[in-house]
Coordinates of C-alpha atoms in Angstrom, one line a residue:
M1 CA -115.0 -16.2 -97.7
R2 CA -111.8 -15.1 -99.1
I3 CA -109.9 -18.0 -98.4
F4 CA -112.6 -20.1 -99.9
F5 CA -112.4 -18.0 -103.4
E6 CA -108.6 -18.0 -103.4
D7 CA -108.7 -21.9 -103.0
R8 CA -111.3 -22.3 -106.0
L9 CA -109.2 -20.0 -108.0
N10 CA -106.1 -22.1 -107.3
T11 CA -107.9 -25.3 -108.1
G12 CA -109.4 -23.6 -111.5
L13 CA -106.1 -22.3 -112.7
L14 CA -104.4 -25.8 -112.0
A15 CA -107.2 -27.5 -113.9
I16 CA -106.9 -25.0 -116.8
S17 CA -102.9 -25.2 -117.3
L18 CA -103.0 -29.0 -116.7
L19 CA -105.5 -29.7 -119.5
G20 CA -103.6 -27.4 -122.0
L21 CA -100.5 -29.2 -121.0
V22 CA -102.2 -32.5 -121.5
V23 CA -103.8 -31.7 -124.7
G24 CA -101.2 -29.9 -126.2
L25 CA -98.9 -32.9 -125.7
G26 CA -101.5 -35.0 -127.7
F27 CA -101.4 -32.6 -130.5
S28 CA -97.6 -32.8 -130.5
L29 CA -97.5 -36.6 -130.5
A30 CA -100.0 -36.5 -133.5
G31 CA -97.3 -34.3 -135.3
L32 CA -99.4 -31.1 -135.1
P33 CA -96.7 -28.7 -133.7
T34 CA -98.4 -25.6 -134.2
A35 CA -101.7 -26.7 -132.8
A36 CA -99.8 -27.8 -129.7
G37 CA -98.0 -24.6 -129.2
L38 CA -101.5 -22.6 -129.5
I39 CA -102.9 -24.6 -126.8
W40 CA -100.1 -24.6 -124.5
S41 CA -100.1 -20.9 -124.8
A42 CA -104.0 -21.0 -124.2
G43 CA -103.5 -23.0 -120.9
V44 CA -100.5 -20.5 -119.6
I45 CA -102.2 -17.2 -120.5
P46 CA -105.0 -17.7 -117.7
V47 CA -102.5 -18.4 -114.9
L48 CA -100.1 -15.6 -116.3
L49 CA -103.0 -13.0 -116.3
A50 CA -104.0 -14.2 -112.5
L51 CA -100.3 -13.8 -111.6
V52 CA -99.9 -10.3 -113.1
A53 CA -103.1 -9.0 -111.1
E54 CA -101.7 -10.4 -108.0
I55 CA -98.5 -8.6 -108.7
V56 CA -100.2 -5.2 -109.4
R57 CA -102.0 -5.6 -106.2
S58 CA -98.8 -6.3 -104.4
L59 CA -97.2 -3.3 -105.8
R60 CA -100.1 -1.1 -105.0
N61 CA -99.6 -2.2 -101.3
G62 CA -95.5 -1.3 -101.5
E63 CA -94.7 -5.1 -101.6
V64 CA -92.4 -6.6 -104.2
G65 CA -93.1 -10.2 -104.3
L66 CA -91.0 -13.0 -105.9
D67 CA -93.9 -13.9 -108.2
I68 CA -92.5 -11.3 -110.5
V69 CA -89.9 -14.1 -111.5
A70 CA -92.6 -16.6 -112.3
A71 CA -94.3 -14.0 -114.5
L72 CA -91.0 -12.9 -116.2
S73 CA -90.2 -16.7 -117.0
M74 CA -93.6 -17.4 -118.4
T75 CA -93.6 -14.4 -120.6
A76 CA -89.9 -14.9 -121.8
A77 CA -90.7 -18.5 -122.7
L78 CA -93.7 -17.6 -124.6
A79 CA -92.0 -14.7 -126.5
F80 CA -89.1 -17.0 -127.6
G81 CA -91.5 -19.9 -128.8
E82 CA -90.7 -22.2 -125.8
T83 CA -94.3 -22.6 -125.3
L84 CA -94.0 -26.3 -123.8
A85 CA -91.6 -24.8 -121.2
A86 CA -94.3 -22.0 -120.3
A87 CA -96.9 -24.5 -120.0
V88 CA -94.9 -26.8 -117.7
V89 CA -94.1 -23.5 -115.5
A90 CA -97.6 -22.7 -115.4
V91 CA -98.8 -26.1 -114.4
M92 CA -96.1 -26.2 -111.8
Y93 CA -96.5 -22.8 -110.5
S94 CA -100.5 -23.2 -110.2
G95 CA -99.8 -26.7 -108.9
G96 CA -97.2 -25.2 -106.4
T97 CA -99.7 -22.6 -105.3
F98 CA -102.6 -25.3 -105.0
L99 CA -100.2 -27.5 -102.7
E100 CA -99.3 -24.5 -100.7
S101 CA -103.1 -23.8 -100.1
F102 CA -103.6 -27.3 -99.2
A103 CA -100.8 -27.7 -96.9
E104 CA -101.5 -24.6 -94.9
G105 CA -105.2 -25.8 -94.7
R106 CA -104.2 -29.0 -93.3
A107 CA -101.6 -27.3 -91.0
R108 CA -104.6 -24.8 -89.7
H109 CA -106.8 -27.9 -89.0
E110 CA -106.7 -28.3 -85.4
M111 CA -106.9 -24.6 -84.8
S112 CA -110.0 -24.2 -87.0
S113 CA -111.4 -27.1 -85.3
L114 CA -111.7 -25.2 -82.2
L115 CA -114.0 -22.5 -84.1
A116 CA -116.4 -25.4 -85.3
R117 CA -117.0 -26.6 -81.5
V118 CA -118.4 -23.1 -80.6
P119 CA -122.1 -23.9 -79.1
R120 CA -124.7 -21.6 -79.8
T121 CA -127.2 -22.5 -77.1
A122 CA -127.4 -23.8 -73.6
T123 CA -129.9 -25.8 -71.4
R124 CA -130.7 -23.8 -68.5
H125 CA -132.5 -24.9 -65.2
R126 CA -135.2 -22.1 -64.5
D127 CA -138.3 -22.6 -62.1
G128 CA -138.1 -26.4 -62.2
I129 CA -138.0 -26.5 -65.9
L130 CA -135.6 -26.6 -68.7
D131 CA -135.2 -23.9 -71.3
E132 CA -132.9 -23.8 -74.5
V133 CA -131.6 -20.3 -74.2
P134 CA -128.8 -18.2 -76.5
L135 CA -125.5 -18.0 -75.0
D136 CA -125.6 -14.3 -74.6
E137 CA -128.4 -14.7 -71.8
I138 CA -126.5 -16.8 -69.5
E139 CA -125.3 -15.0 -66.2
P140 CA -122.9 -16.1 -63.5
G141 CA -124.9 -18.2 -61.0
D142 CA -127.2 -19.7 -63.7
L143 CA -127.5 -23.6 -63.6
L144 CA -127.2 -25.4 -66.9
L145 CA -127.7 -28.9 -67.8
I146 CA -124.7 -30.6 -69.8
R147 CA -125.9 -33.7 -71.5
Q148 CA -123.5 -36.5 -72.7
G149 CA -121.7 -35.2 -75.8
D150 CA -122.6 -31.5 -75.3
V151 CA -119.7 -28.7 -75.1
A152 CA -119.5 -26.5 -71.9
P153 CA -120.8 -23.3 -73.4
V154 CA -119.4 -21.4 -70.3
D155 CA -116.9 -21.5 -67.8
G156 CA -118.4 -22.9 -64.7
V157 CA -118.2 -25.3 -61.6
V158 CA -119.6 -28.9 -61.2
A159 CA -122.7 -28.8 -59.4
S160 CA -123.4 -32.5 -59.4
D161 CA -121.5 -35.1 -57.7
Q162 CA -119.0 -35.7 -60.6
A163 CA -118.3 -35.1 -64.1
I164 CA -116.3 -36.8 -67.1
L165 CA -114.9 -34.4 -69.4
D166 CA -112.9 -34.6 -72.5
Q167 CA -110.6 -31.6 -72.9
S168 CA -108.5 -33.0 -75.5
A169 CA -109.4 -30.0 -77.9
L170 CA -108.3 -27.7 -75.4
T171 CA -105.4 -29.4 -73.8
G172 CA -103.9 -32.0 -75.7
E173 CA -104.9 -34.5 -73.0
S174 CA -105.9 -37.7 -74.7
L175 CA -107.9 -39.2 -71.6
P176 CA -110.9 -37.8 -70.0
V177 CA -110.8 -36.2 -66.6
H178 CA -112.7 -37.0 -63.7
L179 CA -114.2 -33.9 -61.8
T180 CA -115.8 -33.8 -58.6
R181 CA -118.2 -31.1 -57.2
D182 CA -117.1 -27.7 -57.2
A183 CA -114.3 -28.5 -59.5
E184 CA -113.7 -25.8 -62.2
V185 CA -114.9 -26.6 -65.9
M186 CA -113.3 -24.7 -68.8
S187 CA -115.8 -23.7 -71.7
G188 CA -115.2 -25.8 -74.7
A189 CA -114.8 -29.4 -73.0
T190 CA -117.0 -32.2 -74.0
N191 CA -118.9 -34.0 -71.6
A192 CA -117.7 -37.5 -71.8
G193 CA -119.8 -39.1 -69.2
E194 CA -123.4 -38.9 -67.7
A195 CA -125.2 -35.8 -68.0
F196 CA -124.3 -33.2 -65.0
D197 CA -125.1 -29.7 -63.9
L198 CA -122.7 -26.8 -64.4
K199 CA -122.9 -23.6 -62.4
A200 CA -121.9 -20.8 -64.5
T201 CA -119.1 -18.4 -63.3
R202 CA -118.7 -16.2 -66.4
Q203 CA -120.7 -14.9 -69.1
A204 CA -120.3 -16.6 -72.6
K205 CA -118.3 -13.6 -74.1
D206 CA -115.9 -13.6 -70.9
S207 CA -115.4 -17.4 -70.9
T208 CA -112.2 -19.5 -71.8
F209 CA -113.5 -20.9 -75.1
A210 CA -114.7 -17.3 -76.5
G211 CA -111.4 -16.0 -75.8
I212 CA -109.8 -19.0 -77.4
V213 CA -111.7 -18.5 -80.7
R214 CA -110.8 -14.8 -80.7
L215 CA -107.4 -15.8 -80.4
V216 CA -107.3 -18.5 -83.0
E217 CA -109.1 -15.9 -85.7
A218 CA -106.2 -13.6 -84.9
A219 CA -103.6 -16.0 -85.2
Q220 CA -105.0 -17.3 -88.4
K221 CA -104.7 -13.6 -90.0
S222 CA -101.1 -13.2 -88.6
K223 CA -98.4 -13.1 -91.2
A224 CA -95.0 -14.5 -90.7
P225 CA -91.9 -12.4 -89.8
M226 CA -89.7 -14.9 -92.0
A227 CA -92.5 -14.5 -94.6
R228 CA -92.0 -10.8 -94.5
L229 CA -88.2 -11.1 -94.6
A230 CA -88.9 -13.0 -98.0
D231 CA -90.8 -10.0 -99.3
R232 CA -88.2 -7.6 -98.1
Y233 CA -85.4 -9.6 -99.8
S234 CA -87.3 -10.6 -102.9
L235 CA -86.3 -7.5 -105.0
V236 CA -82.4 -8.6 -104.4
F237 CA -83.3 -12.2 -105.3
L238 CA -85.2 -10.7 -108.5
V239 CA -82.2 -8.6 -109.3
V240 CA -79.7 -11.4 -108.8
T241 CA -81.9 -13.8 -111.1
V242 CA -82.1 -11.3 -113.8
V243 CA -78.4 -10.5 -114.0
I244 CA -77.8 -14.3 -114.1
A245 CA -80.1 -14.6 -116.9
F246 CA -78.8 -11.7 -118.9
A247 CA -75.1 -12.6 -118.3
A248 CA -76.1 -16.2 -119.9
W249 CA -77.9 -14.4 -122.7
W250 CA -75.0 -11.8 -123.2
F251 CA -72.0 -14.1 -123.2
T252 CA -73.5 -17.1 -125.1
G253 CA -75.9 -15.2 -127.5
D254 CA -78.6 -17.7 -126.8
P255 CA -81.8 -16.2 -125.3
I256 CA -82.9 -19.7 -124.5
R257 CA -80.4 -20.0 -121.6
A258 CA -81.9 -16.8 -120.0
V259 CA -85.4 -18.4 -120.3
A260 CA -83.9 -21.6 -118.6
V261 CA -82.2 -19.5 -115.8
L262 CA -85.5 -17.8 -115.2
V263 CA -87.9 -20.8 -115.0
V264 CA -85.3 -22.6 -112.4
A265 CA -85.8 -19.7 -110.2
T266 CA -89.7 -19.8 -110.1
P267 CA -91.2 -19.6 -107.6
C268 CA -88.8 -19.5 -104.7
P269 CA -89.1 -21.8 -101.8
L270 CA -88.7 -19.1 -99.3
I271 CA -92.3 -17.8 -100.0
L272 CA -93.6 -21.6 -99.9
A273 CA -91.9 -23.3 -97.0
V274 CA -92.0 -20.6 -94.3
P275 CA -95.6 -20.2 -93.7
V276 CA -96.4 -23.7 -94.0
A277 CA -93.8 -24.7 -91.2
L278 CA -94.8 -21.8 -89.1
V279 CA -98.5 -22.4 -89.5
A280 CA -97.9 -25.9 -88.7
G281 CA -96.3 -25.0 -85.8
L282 CA -99.0 -22.8 -84.5
S283 CA -101.4 -25.7 -85.0
R284 CA -99.1 -28.1 -83.3
A285 CA -98.8 -26.0 -80.1
A286 CA -102.4 -25.6 -79.9
H287 CA -102.8 -29.4 -79.9
F288 CA -100.8 -29.3 -76.8
G289 CA -102.9 -26.6 -75.1
V290 CA -100.5 -23.6 -75.8
L291 CA -102.1 -21.2 -78.2
I292 CA -99.6 -18.8 -79.6
K293 CA -101.3 -15.6 -81.3
G294 CA -99.6 -15.8 -84.5
A295 CA -96.5 -16.5 -86.6
K296 CA -94.6 -13.3 -85.4
P297 CA -94.8 -14.6 -81.4
L298 CA -93.9 -18.1 -82.7
E299 CA -90.6 -16.8 -84.0
A300 CA -89.9 -14.4 -81.2
L301 CA -90.6 -17.5 -78.6
A302 CA -87.9 -19.5 -80.4
R303 CA -85.2 -16.8 -79.6
I304 CA -85.9 -16.1 -76.1
Q305 CA -82.9 -16.1 -73.6
T306 CA -84.1 -14.6 -70.3
L307 CA -87.6 -15.7 -68.6
I308 CA -89.1 -13.7 -65.7
L309 CA -91.9 -15.6 -63.7
D310 CA -94.6 -14.2 -61.4
K311 CA -95.0 -16.4 -58.2
T312 CA -98.7 -16.7 -57.2
G313 CA -100.8 -18.6 -59.7
T314 CA -97.8 -18.9 -61.9
L315 CA -94.8 -20.6 -60.2
T316 CA -97.2 -21.8 -57.4
D317 CA -100.7 -23.3 -57.6
G318 CA -102.4 -19.9 -56.7
R319 CA -104.7 -22.1 -54.4
P320 CA -103.7 -22.4 -50.7
V321 CA -103.6 -26.3 -49.6
I322 CA -103.4 -27.8 -46.3
V323 CA -99.8 -28.7 -45.3
A324 CA -100.6 -29.4 -41.5
I325 CA -103.4 -30.0 -39.1
E326 CA -103.0 -29.5 -35.5
S327 CA -105.5 -30.7 -32.7
Y328 CA -105.6 -29.8 -29.0
G329 CA -107.9 -31.3 -26.4
D330 CA -110.3 -34.1 -27.3
L331 CA -110.8 -33.4 -31.2
S332 CA -108.9 -35.4 -33.6
E333 CA -106.9 -34.0 -36.5
A334 CA -109.7 -35.2 -38.9
E335 CA -112.5 -33.5 -36.6
V336 CA -110.6 -30.2 -36.8
L337 CA -110.7 -30.0 -40.2
H338 CA -114.5 -31.4 -40.2
Y339 CA -115.6 -28.4 -38.0
A340 CA -113.4 -25.8 -39.4
A341 CA -114.6 -26.5 -43.1
A342 CA -118.1 -26.8 -42.0
L343 CA -118.4 -23.5 -40.5
D344 CA -116.3 -21.8 -43.2
Q345 CA -119.1 -23.0 -45.7
G346 CA -120.6 -19.9 -44.8
S347 CA -117.8 -17.5 -45.7
K348 CA -116.8 -16.3 -49.2
H349 CA -113.4 -15.6 -48.2
P350 CA -110.9 -17.2 -50.5
I351 CA -109.1 -19.0 -47.9
A352 CA -112.4 -20.2 -46.4
Q353 CA -113.4 -21.5 -49.7
A354 CA -110.1 -23.0 -50.3
L355 CA -110.2 -24.9 -46.9
V356 CA -113.9 -26.0 -47.9
S357 CA -112.6 -27.4 -51.2
E358 CA -109.7 -29.2 -49.6
A359 CA -111.9 -31.1 -47.0
R360 CA -114.4 -32.1 -49.6
A361 CA -111.5 -33.3 -51.8
R362 CA -110.5 -35.5 -48.9
G363 CA -114.1 -36.9 -49.0
T364 CA -115.3 -35.0 -45.6
A365 CA -118.8 -35.0 -45.3
L366 CA -119.6 -31.3 -44.1
P367 CA -123.2 -30.4 -42.2
F368 CA -124.4 -27.0 -42.7
P369 CA -123.5 -24.5 -39.5
D370 CA -126.3 -22.4 -37.9
H371 CA -126.4 -18.7 -36.3
L372 CA -123.7 -17.7 -38.5
D373 CA -122.0 -14.3 -37.9
E374 CA -119.1 -13.3 -40.2
T375 CA -116.5 -10.5 -39.5
A376 CA -115.4 -9.8 -42.8
G377 CA -111.8 -10.7 -43.8
E378 CA -111.3 -11.9 -40.3
G379 CA -113.4 -14.9 -39.3
I380 CA -116.8 -16.4 -38.7
T381 CA -118.8 -17.8 -35.7
G382 CA -121.8 -20.4 -35.5
T383 CA -123.1 -23.5 -34.1
I384 CA -122.8 -27.1 -35.3
D385 CA -124.6 -30.1 -33.5
G386 CA -125.3 -27.6 -30.7
R387 CA -121.7 -26.7 -30.2
K388 CA -120.6 -23.0 -30.4
M389 CA -117.7 -22.5 -32.9
A390 CA -115.3 -19.8 -34.3
V391 CA -113.1 -20.1 -37.3
G392 CA -110.5 -17.6 -38.4
G393 CA -107.2 -16.0 -38.0
T394 CA -105.5 -16.1 -34.8
A395 CA -106.2 -12.5 -34.1
F396 CA -109.9 -13.3 -34.6
V397 CA -110.0 -16.4 -32.6
S398 CA -108.0 -14.9 -29.8
A399 CA -110.8 -12.1 -29.4
Q400 CA -113.6 -14.6 -29.4
L401 CA -111.7 -16.5 -26.5
G402 CA -110.5 -13.6 -24.7
L403 CA -106.9 -14.8 -24.5
S404 CA -103.8 -14.4 -26.8
I405 CA -102.9 -17.2 -29.2
S406 CA -100.2 -17.5 -31.7
H407 CA -98.6 -19.9 -34.2
D408 CA -95.1 -20.0 -35.5
K409 CA -96.0 -20.7 -38.8
A410 CA -97.9 -17.4 -39.4
G411 CA -96.5 -14.5 -41.2
E412 CA -93.1 -14.7 -42.4
T413 CA -93.0 -17.7 -44.7
G414 CA -96.1 -17.4 -46.5
E415 CA -98.3 -20.0 -44.7
V416 CA -101.8 -19.0 -43.8
V417 CA -102.9 -20.5 -40.2
V418 CA -106.7 -20.9 -39.5
A419 CA -107.6 -21.4 -36.0
L420 CA -110.6 -23.1 -34.6
A421 CA -112.2 -22.5 -31.2
V422 CA -115.0 -25.2 -30.0
D423 CA -117.2 -24.2 -26.8
G424 CA -114.8 -21.3 -25.6
E425 CA -111.5 -23.6 -26.0
L426 CA -109.0 -23.6 -28.5
A427 CA -109.4 -26.7 -30.6
G428 CA -106.8 -26.6 -33.3
H429 CA -104.9 -24.9 -36.2
V430 CA -105.1 -25.8 -39.8
V431 CA -102.0 -24.8 -41.6
M432 CA -102.3 -23.8 -45.4
A433 CA -99.9 -22.7 -47.9
D434 CA -99.6 -21.9 -51.7
T435 CA -97.1 -24.6 -52.6
L436 CA -94.7 -24.8 -55.4
R437 CA -96.1 -26.5 -58.5
A438 CA -94.8 -30.1 -58.7
G439 CA -92.2 -30.7 -61.1
T440 CA -90.7 -26.9 -61.2
A441 CA -87.2 -27.7 -60.9
E442 CA -87.6 -30.1 -63.9
L443 CA -89.2 -27.8 -65.9
L444 CA -86.6 -24.9 -65.3
A445 CA -83.8 -27.4 -66.0
G446 CA -85.7 -28.2 -69.3
L447 CA -86.1 -24.7 -70.1
R448 CA -82.4 -23.8 -69.5
S449 CA -81.4 -26.8 -71.9
H450 CA -83.4 -25.0 -74.8
G451 CA -81.5 -21.9 -74.6
I452 CA -82.9 -19.7 -71.7
G453 CA -80.1 -18.4 -69.9
R454 CA -81.4 -16.3 -67.2
I455 CA -84.4 -17.2 -64.9
L456 CA -86.0 -14.7 -62.6
L457 CA -88.9 -14.5 -60.1
A458 CA -91.0 -11.1 -59.9
T459 CA -93.4 -11.0 -57.2
G460 CA -95.3 -8.2 -55.2
D461 CA -94.9 -10.6 -52.3
R462 CA -92.6 -10.1 -49.3
R463 CA -89.0 -11.3 -50.0
S464 CA -89.1 -13.8 -47.2
V465 CA -92.1 -15.7 -48.9
A466 CA -90.3 -15.4 -52.2
E467 CA -87.1 -16.9 -51.1
A468 CA -89.0 -19.7 -49.0
V469 CA -91.0 -20.7 -52.0
T470 CA -88.1 -20.7 -54.5
E471 CA -85.3 -22.4 -52.3
G472 CA -83.5 -25.0 -54.1
L473 CA -84.5 -23.7 -57.7
G474 CA -81.4 -22.1 -58.6
L475 CA -83.2 -18.8 -60.1
D476 CA -80.7 -16.1 -61.2
A477 CA -82.4 -13.5 -59.2
V478 CA -85.3 -13.1 -57.0
R479 CA -87.2 -9.6 -57.2
S480 CA -89.8 -9.1 -54.4
E481 CA -92.3 -6.4 -53.2
L482 CA -92.6 -5.1 -56.9
T483 CA -95.4 -2.8 -58.2
P484 CA -96.9 -3.5 -61.5
D485 CA -94.8 -0.6 -63.1
Q486 CA -91.7 -2.0 -61.3
K487 CA -92.2 -5.3 -63.3
V488 CA -92.3 -3.5 -66.5
L489 CA -89.1 -1.6 -65.6
L490 CA -87.4 -5.3 -64.7
V491 CA -88.5 -6.5 -68.0
L492 CA -87.1 -3.4 -69.8
T493 CA -83.8 -3.9 -67.8
E494 CA -83.3 -7.5 -68.7
R495 CA -83.7 -6.9 -72.5
K496 CA -79.9 -5.9 -72.3
N497 CA -79.3 -9.9 -72.0
G498 CA -81.6 -10.6 -74.9
P499 CA -85.2 -11.3 -75.7
V500 CA -87.2 -11.6 -72.6
M501 CA -90.4 -13.8 -72.0
M502 CA -92.7 -12.9 -69.0
V503 CA -95.1 -15.4 -67.3
G504 CA -98.1 -14.4 -65.1
D505 CA -101.6 -14.8 -64.6
G506 CA -103.2 -11.6 -62.5
V507 CA -104.3 -8.3 -63.8
N508 CA -101.1 -6.9 -62.1
D509 CA -99.2 -8.8 -64.5
A510 CA -100.7 -7.5 -67.8
P511 CA -98.3 -4.3 -68.2
A512 CA -95.3 -6.7 -67.9
L513 CA -96.7 -9.2 -70.2
A514 CA -97.3 -6.6 -72.7
A515 CA -93.6 -5.2 -72.5
A516 CA -92.0 -8.4 -72.7
D517 CA -90.8 -9.8 -76.0
I518 CA -93.3 -12.6 -75.3
G519 CA -95.8 -12.3 -72.7
V520 CA -97.3 -15.7 -71.5
A521 CA -100.5 -15.9 -69.6
M522 CA -101.8 -18.6 -67.5
G523 CA -105.3 -18.8 -69.4
A524 CA -106.9 -21.7 -67.5
R525 CA -107.5 -19.6 -64.3
G526 CA -105.7 -16.3 -64.9
A527 CA -107.2 -13.0 -65.5
A528 CA -108.8 -11.9 -68.8
A529 CA -106.6 -8.8 -68.8
S530 CA -103.3 -10.8 -68.7
A531 CA -104.8 -13.2 -71.3
E532 CA -105.6 -10.2 -73.9
A533 CA -102.0 -8.7 -73.3
A534 CA -100.0 -11.8 -73.5
D535 CA -98.7 -13.2 -76.9
V536 CA -99.0 -17.0 -75.8
V537 CA -101.9 -18.4 -73.8
L538 CA -101.3 -21.7 -71.7
L539 CA -104.9 -23.4 -72.1
V540 CA -104.4 -25.8 -69.3
D541 CA -103.4 -24.8 -65.6
H542 CA -99.7 -26.7 -66.3
L543 CA -96.8 -24.5 -66.3
D544 CA -95.1 -27.5 -68.1
R545 CA -96.5 -26.6 -71.3
L546 CA -94.2 -23.5 -71.5
L547 CA -91.5 -26.3 -72.2
S548 CA -93.8 -27.8 -74.9
G549 CA -94.5 -24.4 -76.7
L550 CA -90.9 -23.4 -76.5
E551 CA -89.8 -26.7 -78.1
V552 CA -92.4 -26.5 -80.8
A553 CA -91.5 -22.8 -81.8
Q554 CA -87.7 -23.8 -82.0
R555 CA -88.3 -26.8 -84.0
S556 CA -90.7 -25.1 -86.4
Q557 CA -88.3 -22.3 -86.9
R558 CA -85.7 -25.1 -87.5
I559 CA -87.7 -26.9 -90.3
A560 CA -88.6 -23.5 -91.8
L561 CA -84.7 -22.6 -92.0
E562 CA -83.8 -25.9 -93.4
S563 CA -86.3 -25.8 -96.2
V564 CA -85.1 -22.4 -97.2
V565 CA -81.5 -22.9 -97.0
V566 CA -81.9 -26.3 -99.1
G567 CA -84.2 -24.8 -101.5
I568 CA -82.6 -21.6 -102.1
G569 CA -79.4 -23.5 -102.5
L570 CA -80.7 -26.1 -105.1
S571 CA -82.2 -23.2 -106.9
V572 CA -79.0 -21.2 -107.4
A573 CA -77.2 -24.3 -108.3
G574 CA -80.0 -25.0 -111.0
M575 CA -79.7 -21.4 -112.0
I576 CA -76.1 -21.7 -112.8
A577 CA -76.4 -25.1 -114.4
A578 CA -79.0 -23.4 -116.7
A579 CA -76.8 -20.6 -117.7
L580 CA -73.8 -22.7 -118.6
G581 CA -76.3 -24.9 -120.8
Y582 CA -76.7 -28.0 -119.0
L583 CA -80.5 -27.6 -118.5
T584 CA -83.2 -26.7 -121.1
P585 CA -86.0 -24.4 -120.2
V586 CA -88.4 -27.7 -119.5
Q587 CA -85.9 -29.3 -117.7
G588 CA -85.4 -26.4 -115.4
A589 CA -89.1 -26.1 -114.7
L590 CA -89.4 -29.7 -113.9
L591 CA -86.4 -29.1 -111.5
Q592 CA -87.4 -26.0 -109.7
E593 CA -91.0 -27.4 -109.1
A594 CA -89.5 -30.7 -107.7
I595 CA -87.6 -28.7 -105.2
D596 CA -90.7 -26.6 -104.3
V597 CA -92.7 -29.8 -103.7
A598 CA -89.7 -31.2 -101.7
V599 CA -89.7 -28.2 -99.5
I600 CA -93.3 -27.9 -98.8
L601 CA -93.4 -31.6 -97.6
N602 CA -90.3 -31.0 -95.4
A603 CA -92.1 -28.0 -93.8
L604 CA -95.2 -30.1 -93.1
R605 CA -93.0 -32.3 -90.8
A606 CA -93.8 -29.5 -88.2
L607 CA -97.2 -31.1 -87.9
R608 CA -95.5 -34.3 -86.6
I609 CA -93.4 -32.2 -83.8
R610 CA -93.8 -34.1 -80.4
P611 CA -92.5 -31.9 -77.7
T612 CA -91.7 -33.0 -74.1
V613 CA -94.7 -33.0 -71.8
L614 CA -93.5 -33.2 -68.2
G615 CA -95.7 -34.9 -65.4
E616 CA -99.1 -33.3 -64.3
T617 CA -99.3 -31.0 -61.3
P618 CA -101.2 -32.4 -58.2
T619 CA -104.0 -29.9 -58.8
A620 CA -104.8 -31.3 -62.0
P621 CA -108.1 -33.3 -62.0
T622 CA -107.5 -37.1 -61.7
R623 CA -107.9 -38.9 -64.9
A624 CA -110.7 -41.1 -65.7
Q625 CA -109.7 -44.8 -66.3
P626 CA -110.5 -45.7 -70.1
A627 CA -113.7 -47.8 -70.3

């Protein structure tokens, strides 16, 4: 509502001042200079009063803004009879404010469009019928119907054979993705194919999209540190402007030169270009699936020198995949996977569920077992096709067989070995591992090329596992077997080398994310606590988007600084020219406002930033072919 009112006020002031300028010019051309002066003054006064009210409000808040220069220039122009110059300043000032508001609105468009996509209800299966229910009534386990064109209201998994989803609003991916049964679905994705069933895994308030909306709202309310820097040094600029204006008047005896100096200095490009460029950067980063929680983190991200990475779910995929299948006796490798995954359907253990998902992804049809008996955390037994089977860790299967079995992959390097016994005989092993994300080496090289000098791994896992996973990556240090408080200590210690960025996804990473200059959370599958503690959230499960976010931050800041340096430089040159008598007040006003328009348009270049997007990881859903 406040933004709406301000936009309407800016539009109204621009209309009044522009009307006054045009009508006054008509009277002046008609040979009625007195009437023209009165009309120009009438067009200036509403703008001046609104400006004075804004200045008073800022002073009450302890802020000294550069708008004081604009008020001084209009007041001085009216006082010394330069009513045309005052009218030009009023039009250009209100026009600059209107253009700034328009530019920021355009820059916020991509982030604000997320808010417009929030669904209000969902279609739920219940007792054989479909009910339209409010989002807050959805519970984990509910089965929802997602029609073509619907937005997924909560996080969940595909409960149909397949689904085709448009995730462009969340991740920036231009093509729809094809998901199979049990694949994870982020709330906020749009169904681009036939209707499918979604099994809810979170309540609406805890889902990805709800968190994104909260973060977007917080980001839109933030104020850029560079903008605060403008406020901090506005008093210095104000004093310099007044000194130059007074000196021009003192040494020449011509007050009109002082008026010209004041109008050239109004308003300063620093308060226009910086917020536009940084808000545009926030919008552009969100387009590529990188949600930055405001302009302050955007600027901090651009200055990062040290990167600390968590391992599980960050540097690695966080989901075990099959790296080897070994068969013994009469069973083939495919049959070992078939029986092990079929029996593991009866277990909720993460390794069992990962094995089942991997088998289904390979197209294996899994029969459901009978006579299941699970020993929590160790393994499960049952019957399939009349054959007695056991699947689990080597110790569990050894106990079932009454003999000792082992595997050289178990334990030291992070692999998990699942053993399968059939009818009292060892039938095979399935070796699984949490593998390094594809393209990690290329990503780290890209980050180093953008100014990150130190890259470290911080993990609670064993050192042997950490070293095996990171072999060949060229990390500056590997810190293993760390507790959450030790991760915080590592972050604080590394600050001596410059600003630190911490990337993680688990609850245990939240303290370190909060302690770092920039905390980055893997928001697609990470814990809610880490997303809340972080300054940046990667909305898609691609670590390579870290490079995209860094590039957007650095280039947005560079564009903002370019606009400021060029704008201030031209303003100072114009003030000196006005003090020496080379610019009249009207010419000075036109020159300054031309500078303001130029720096705003330059700041909008941030909306066209196209950062590097590396190749997708193998765990990403396969893209559907365009129709």
